[in-house]
Amino acid sequence: MTELSINVNGQSQVVNVDPTTPVLWVLREHLGLTGTKYGCGKAICGSCTIHLNGTPIRACITPVAACTSGKITTIEGLSENNNHPVQKAWVEAQAPQCGYCQSGQIMQAVSLLKNNTNPTREEIKSYLSGNLCRCAAYMRIINAVEIASKIS
Amino acid sequence: MEGQIKSKGISRRKFVGIIGGGVVFLVSAWKLAPNLFLDEEGNQINSSTDFEGQKVTVWVQIHEDDFITIYNPSSEMGQGSMTALAVIIAEELDADWSKVNIEQSSANPSIYGAGWGGRGRSMITVGSRTVSSYYNTLRQAGAQARFVLLTNAAKSLGVSIDELTTEPNKVIHKASNRQMSYGEIAKIVKPMDDVPDIAESKLKKPEDFRLIGKIGPRFDIPSKCNGSAQYAMDIKVTNMVYGVISRSPVYGAKPILLNKSEIINSPGVVNIVELDHGIGLITDTLELALKIKPKLRIEWSTGNKAENFNSFDAYNTYPEIAEQRLSSGNVLSQKGNISNGLKSGLRTYSSDYKNDFVYHAQQEPLNALVSVAADGQSAEAWVGTQAPGNNRNAIAQELGIDPSKVEFHRTYLGGGFGRRSSSDYVVEATKLSNVQKQPVKLVWTREDDLQYGMFRPQSLQRMEASVDNSNNIIGWKHIIVGTGNNLLGSGAKPQFYSIPNLHVEVRNINHGVRTKHWRGVGHGANKFAIESFVDEIASDLSIDPLEFRLKLMKDSPRAQNVLRTVAERANWQSPSANGRAKGIAFAERSRSLAACVCELSVDKDSGRIIVHKIWATLDAGVVVQPDNAIAQMEGAILMGMSSILKESITFRNGQVEQSNFDDYNILRMDEVPDSLEVHIIPSKVRPTGIGESGVPIIGGAIANAFATLTGKRLKHIPFTPTKVKLVLES
């Protein structure tokens, strides 16, 4: 066990964990930020997508020790009042079904739109193809990204 | 928190009379008695009306601030029924939808269950039947709650009830130009001894609906866009420890833990629980549980039925079983004389189709949090489940206590698809907590969830048919051989095709592996086979497959309409661009009718099928939430497409050969079509099921389009690139 300091959603947090612990469990089980989900544990499904210094990473395979010098953003820290353009677009498109993958989808989409404000459909599909949705709400997720690109 | 499931529904509050600034209406299907209330256990108390023998249920609470709480009995797994059921109540209650909140009801089937199939009340969200099975009950519940409000308002205003009307959240007395809001009535409402049944004729006419068919947004969606929606995986309680289980790699094998002392002495390990089917490990933290789990050295018993099972080899044994004497299995449907029917045809056809096992792959792996009290005489549970009633009973049975001693909290489900209608994972958590007498959160890893899965059965479909000189099918024989008993047969009867001589039969083989309902159950495999076979016959007769089906549907104008509509929307008669082709299919599921056209091309080098466009139609009676119904169709069609193109579970020596999403591939975003259009056929008849209707229509449509494009037929799902290339080269 090691005392580690990490910056999550603008706040500094101290946790006492094994440094090899995936940051996913630190966020969820130690800090109570359960919006980030466990889906596969092998970076195949994207449900655990968070941002480290603004770049999307898969929290399930990233050791917490690799996050100590950067800034983590989770779905909870995306906006003050759930009014990030991507979140608003997600509601407008009625994108989620079971919703379990959606934090990861949203975090991945936010990153896409930051780098590419007006992505084509093919670019959206390609950038989000690492995020699985078993409900297969894909048509609406694509639509939501398109809406977000218009309102952001 | 908007859209959050509040698991502490009505049963945890002490309602006696009118309290907390609101009144609770306890509504049965036939009676409404506001003087009946429930205690903490959901038991009826303070009854002044003799309701003995009646099942009294609780649906609506009206608050003095004019807000309304509606209790949701169904499991919300993304299908949207928590909103749809509230819409049904709110419609007849004449509620202002913007003032409605939805909370989870308690998990007590005798109060909140729906009767279906003559099996009495149950609380189980399966078979796309939630809206259809609750529709009449909840319209009545809403209408009776409205009647109580009207009665009380009439008294307060000193007028006859017949002079009153309602507008959303208001009772109006037009003659005196007075009105009372529902919140105002909540302040003065007096219990009624008896509430009459509201006659069907007094319920709203579909053309007067303000909410049904009109409300778009789902209640749960905002919470699913900000991380606040709580799934069972997210629940944490005081003093909680974590559990994982290393389960038998071959079903039925029993464990012996070889390094128990080493494991139990590892720092952070709280306990080891030896189960029949695995070794449970309880630890302080989840990361530790996951780290230590692979270190468990377990010797597994041998001699189990499943250990000789090789799923591909098993296919070789099926044809012989398919050829066994007629009616040697379980006959599902019989009409006319099948032997004569097949013999007397001008042309006869025979074709075999196959389908591999498929896995649910719900995005939230199974998990449950159970806390057994120190004396073992009560328990509390937090579960994302399709079957809260069964789960609660299973916990009680495991502990040898009465179900009323189990406080059961329902959370959102990160997908169900049939997997979460079982109780196995809840019983496991109960066993761990019962040993530890502490709250235990049991987490299945993705590998656990897949490798100890229960799968949609593998099967062979032997189809035979005969056609007379007018191109009518006069004989139809469908023999299903596989492992999975009743799961194999659903959807096998071609009930909308008029065929005089028919025989449908399941021949089950027990391979010793676990099978389960998977969205659409047998329909996925059976409709793929049926719809492919119909096209094979039409193609041989050089008849357009649309025309051929319309003729088969001659006794069902409703089915014809569904099929014709999709053909029109897809411009069926106009040829596709070069290198592309269209295919068509029809299926009924949960009494709804659906049809599909898809257009695809094939990348001949890789063998990859690329689906470009999909059109679908659905006739599901009155659709309570049309936009959500469309979302369900979109998702089900694409999930079906995933199973058709990609998914396969295989067994070698009884062990599942796949382990995670790297070797069990499901559809990804870059594989979806350019467009997927769903059209809902307007209807005024009672709702039928929607959630699974998209699954059975896509397999046939893809197979038929492929056959039109290439002249070759794919008969074994999934149509992986390797299989496609083999078929193209054949």
PDB file of C-alpha atoms in Angstrom, chain B residues 576-667:
ATOM      1  CA  SER B 576     -30.005  -1.932 -55.955  1.00  0.00           C
ATOM      2  CA  ALA B 577     -26.816  -0.287 -57.166  1.00  0.00           C
ATOM      3  CA  ASN B 578     -24.189  -2.525 -58.681  1.00  0.00           C
ATOM      4  CA  GLY B 579     -22.607  -4.853 -56.189  1.00  0.00           C
ATOM      5  CA  ARG B 580     -25.475  -4.578 -53.763  1.00  0.00           C
ATOM      6  CA  ALA B 581     -28.686  -6.522 -53.184  1.00  0.00           C
ATOM      7  CA  LYS B 582     -31.718  -6.436 -50.954  1.00  0.00           C
ATOM      8  CA  GLY B 583     -33.285  -9.167 -48.845  1.00  0.00           C
ATOM      9  CA  ILE B 584     -36.605  -9.327 -47.065  1.00  0.00           C
ATOM     10  CA  ALA B 585     -37.936 -11.156 -44.003  1.00  0.00           C
ATOM     11  CA  PHE B 586     -40.933 -11.216 -41.695  1.00  0.00           C
ATOM     12  CA  ALA B 587     -41.360 -12.385 -38.110  1.00  0.00           C
ATOM     13  CA  GLU B 588     -43.826 -12.232 -35.258  1.00  0.00           C
ATOM     14  CA  ARG B 589     -42.616 -12.028 -31.673  1.00  0.00           C
ATOM     15  CA  SER B 590     -44.566 -11.380 -28.470  1.00  0.00           C
ATOM     16  CA  ARG B 591     -47.684 -10.956 -30.615  1.00  0.00           C
ATOM     17  CA  SER B 592     -46.177  -8.033 -32.529  1.00  0.00           C
ATOM     18  CA  LEU B 593     -45.506  -8.271 -36.239  1.00  0.00           C
ATOM     19  CA  ALA B 594     -42.356  -6.949 -37.859  1.00  0.00           C
ATOM     20  CA  ALA B 595     -40.696  -7.014 -41.239  1.00  0.00           C
ATOM     21  CA  CYS B 596     -37.335  -5.988 -42.531  1.00  0.00           C
ATOM     22  CA  VAL B 597     -35.512  -5.223 -45.742  1.00  0.00           C
ATOM     23  CA  CYS B 598     -31.757  -4.860 -45.771  1.00  0.00           C
ATOM     24  CA  GLU B 599     -29.331  -3.926 -48.503  1.00  0.00           C
ATOM     25  CA  LEU B 600     -25.791  -5.218 -48.408  1.00  0.00           C
ATOM     26  CA  SER B 601     -22.625  -5.813 -50.326  1.00  0.00           C
ATOM     27  CA  VAL B 602     -19.781  -8.252 -49.799  1.00  0.00           C
ATOM     28  CA  ASP B 603     -16.098  -7.518 -49.764  1.00  0.00           C
ATOM     29  CA  LYS B 604     -14.992 -10.588 -51.707  1.00  0.00           C
ATOM     30  CA  ASP B 605     -11.362 -10.332 -50.621  1.00  0.00           C
ATOM     31  CA  SER B 606     -12.007 -10.307 -46.910  1.00  0.00           C
ATOM     32  CA  GLY B 607     -15.353 -12.095 -46.938  1.00  0.00           C
ATOM     33  CA  ARG B 608     -16.878  -9.306 -44.908  1.00  0.00           C
ATOM     34  CA  ILE B 609     -20.579  -8.569 -45.306  1.00  0.00           C
ATOM     35  CA  ILE B 610     -21.316  -4.855 -45.273  1.00  0.00           C
ATOM     36  CA  VAL B 611     -24.897  -3.953 -44.440  1.00  0.00           C
ATOM     37  CA  HIS B 612     -25.634  -0.538 -45.944  1.00  0.00           C
ATOM     38  CA  LYS B 613     -29.291   0.093 -45.255  1.00  0.00           C
ATOM     39  CA  ILE B 614     -32.034  -1.391 -43.150  1.00  0.00           C
ATOM     40  CA  TRP B 615     -35.751  -0.641 -43.271  1.00  0.00           C
ATOM     41  CA  ALA B 616     -38.133  -2.113 -40.719  1.00  0.00           C
ATOM     42  CA  THR B 617     -41.839  -1.951 -39.910  1.00  0.00           C
ATOM     43  CA  LEU B 618     -43.570  -2.851 -36.703  1.00  0.00           C
ATOM     44  CA  ASP B 619     -47.211  -3.435 -35.836  1.00  0.00           C
ATOM     45  CA  ALA B 620     -47.395  -3.572 -32.045  1.00  0.00           C
ATOM     46  CA  GLY B 621     -50.888  -2.275 -31.375  1.00  0.00           C
ATOM     47  CA  VAL B 622     -51.055   0.977 -29.425  1.00  0.00           C
ATOM     48  CA  VAL B 623     -47.468   2.141 -28.932  1.00  0.00           C
ATOM     49  CA  VAL B 624     -47.156   4.008 -25.656  1.00  0.00           C
ATOM     50  CA  GLN B 625     -43.825   5.640 -26.448  1.00  0.00           C
ATOM     51  CA  PRO B 626     -43.191   5.642 -30.198  1.00  0.00           C
ATOM     52  CA  ASP B 627     -39.704   7.137 -30.131  1.00  0.00           C
ATOM     53  CA  ASN B 628     -38.603   4.583 -27.576  1.00  0.00           C
ATOM     54  CA  ALA B 629     -40.201   1.810 -29.616  1.00  0.00           C
ATOM     55  CA  ILE B 630     -38.112   2.932 -32.564  1.00  0.00           C
ATOM     56  CA  ALA B 631     -35.004   2.918 -30.359  1.00  0.00           C
ATOM     57  CA  GLN B 632     -35.836  -0.624 -29.270  1.00  0.00           C
ATOM     58  CA  MET B 633     -36.226  -1.755 -32.858  1.00  0.00           C
ATOM     59  CA  GLU B 634     -32.937  -0.124 -33.840  1.00  0.00           C
ATOM     60  CA  GLY B 635     -31.095  -1.767 -30.975  1.00  0.00           C
ATOM     61  CA  ALA B 636     -32.697  -5.173 -31.396  1.00  0.00           C
ATOM     62  CA  ILE B 637     -32.055  -5.228 -35.149  1.00  0.00           C
ATOM     63  CA  LEU B 638     -28.396  -4.350 -34.640  1.00  0.00           C
ATOM     64  CA  MET B 639     -28.001  -6.794 -31.750  1.00  0.00           C
ATOM     65  CA  GLY B 640     -29.589  -9.408 -33.998  1.00  0.00           C
ATOM     66  CA  MET B 641     -27.218  -8.420 -36.789  1.00  0.00           C
ATOM     67  CA  SER B 642     -24.325  -8.837 -34.368  1.00  0.00           C
ATOM     68  CA  SER B 643     -25.429 -12.392 -33.611  1.00  0.00           C
ATOM     69  CA  ILE B 644     -25.901 -13.144 -37.308  1.00  0.00           C
ATOM     70  CA  LEU B 645     -22.563 -11.801 -38.496  1.00  0.00           C
ATOM     71  CA  LYS B 646     -20.188 -12.258 -35.601  1.00  0.00           C
ATOM     72  CA  GLU B 647     -21.097 -14.143 -32.477  1.00  0.00           C
ATOM     73  CA  SER B 648     -20.168 -17.689 -31.636  1.00  0.00           C
ATOM     74  CA  ILE B 649     -19.531 -19.545 -28.402  1.00  0.00           C
ATOM     75  CA  THR B 650     -17.804 -22.863 -28.883  1.00  0.00           C
ATOM     76  CA  PHE B 651     -17.019 -25.637 -26.426  1.00  0.00           C
ATOM     77  CA  ARG B 652     -14.009 -27.925 -26.403  1.00  0.00           C
ATOM     78  CA  ASN B 653     -14.036 -30.748 -23.862  1.00  0.00           C
ATOM     79  CA  GLY B 654     -16.844 -28.957 -22.124  1.00  0.00           C
ATOM     80  CA  GLN B 655     -14.931 -25.701 -21.749  1.00  0.00           C
ATOM     81  CA  VAL B 656     -15.973 -22.463 -23.359  1.00  0.00           C
ATOM     82  CA  GLU B 657     -13.228 -21.473 -25.783  1.00  0.00           C
ATOM     83  CA  GLN B 658     -13.870 -17.718 -25.657  1.00  0.00           C
ATOM     84  CA  SER B 659     -13.202 -15.473 -22.694  1.00  0.00           C
ATOM     85  CA  ASN B 660     -13.719 -11.769 -23.369  1.00  0.00           C
ATOM     86  CA  PHE B 661     -14.607  -9.289 -26.121  1.00  0.00           C
ATOM     87  CA  ASP B 662     -11.318  -9.956 -27.903  1.00  0.00           C
ATOM     88  CA  ASP B 663     -12.342 -13.467 -28.895  1.00  0.00           C
ATOM     89  CA  TYR B 664     -16.110 -13.023 -28.588  1.00  0.00           C
ATOM     90  CA  ASN B 665     -16.781 -10.288 -31.076  1.00  0.00           C
ATOM     91  CA  ILE B 666     -19.897  -8.189 -30.975  1.00  0.00           C
ATOM     92  CA  LEU B 667     -20.967  -5.467 -33.375  1.00  0.00           C
TER      93      LEU B 667
END
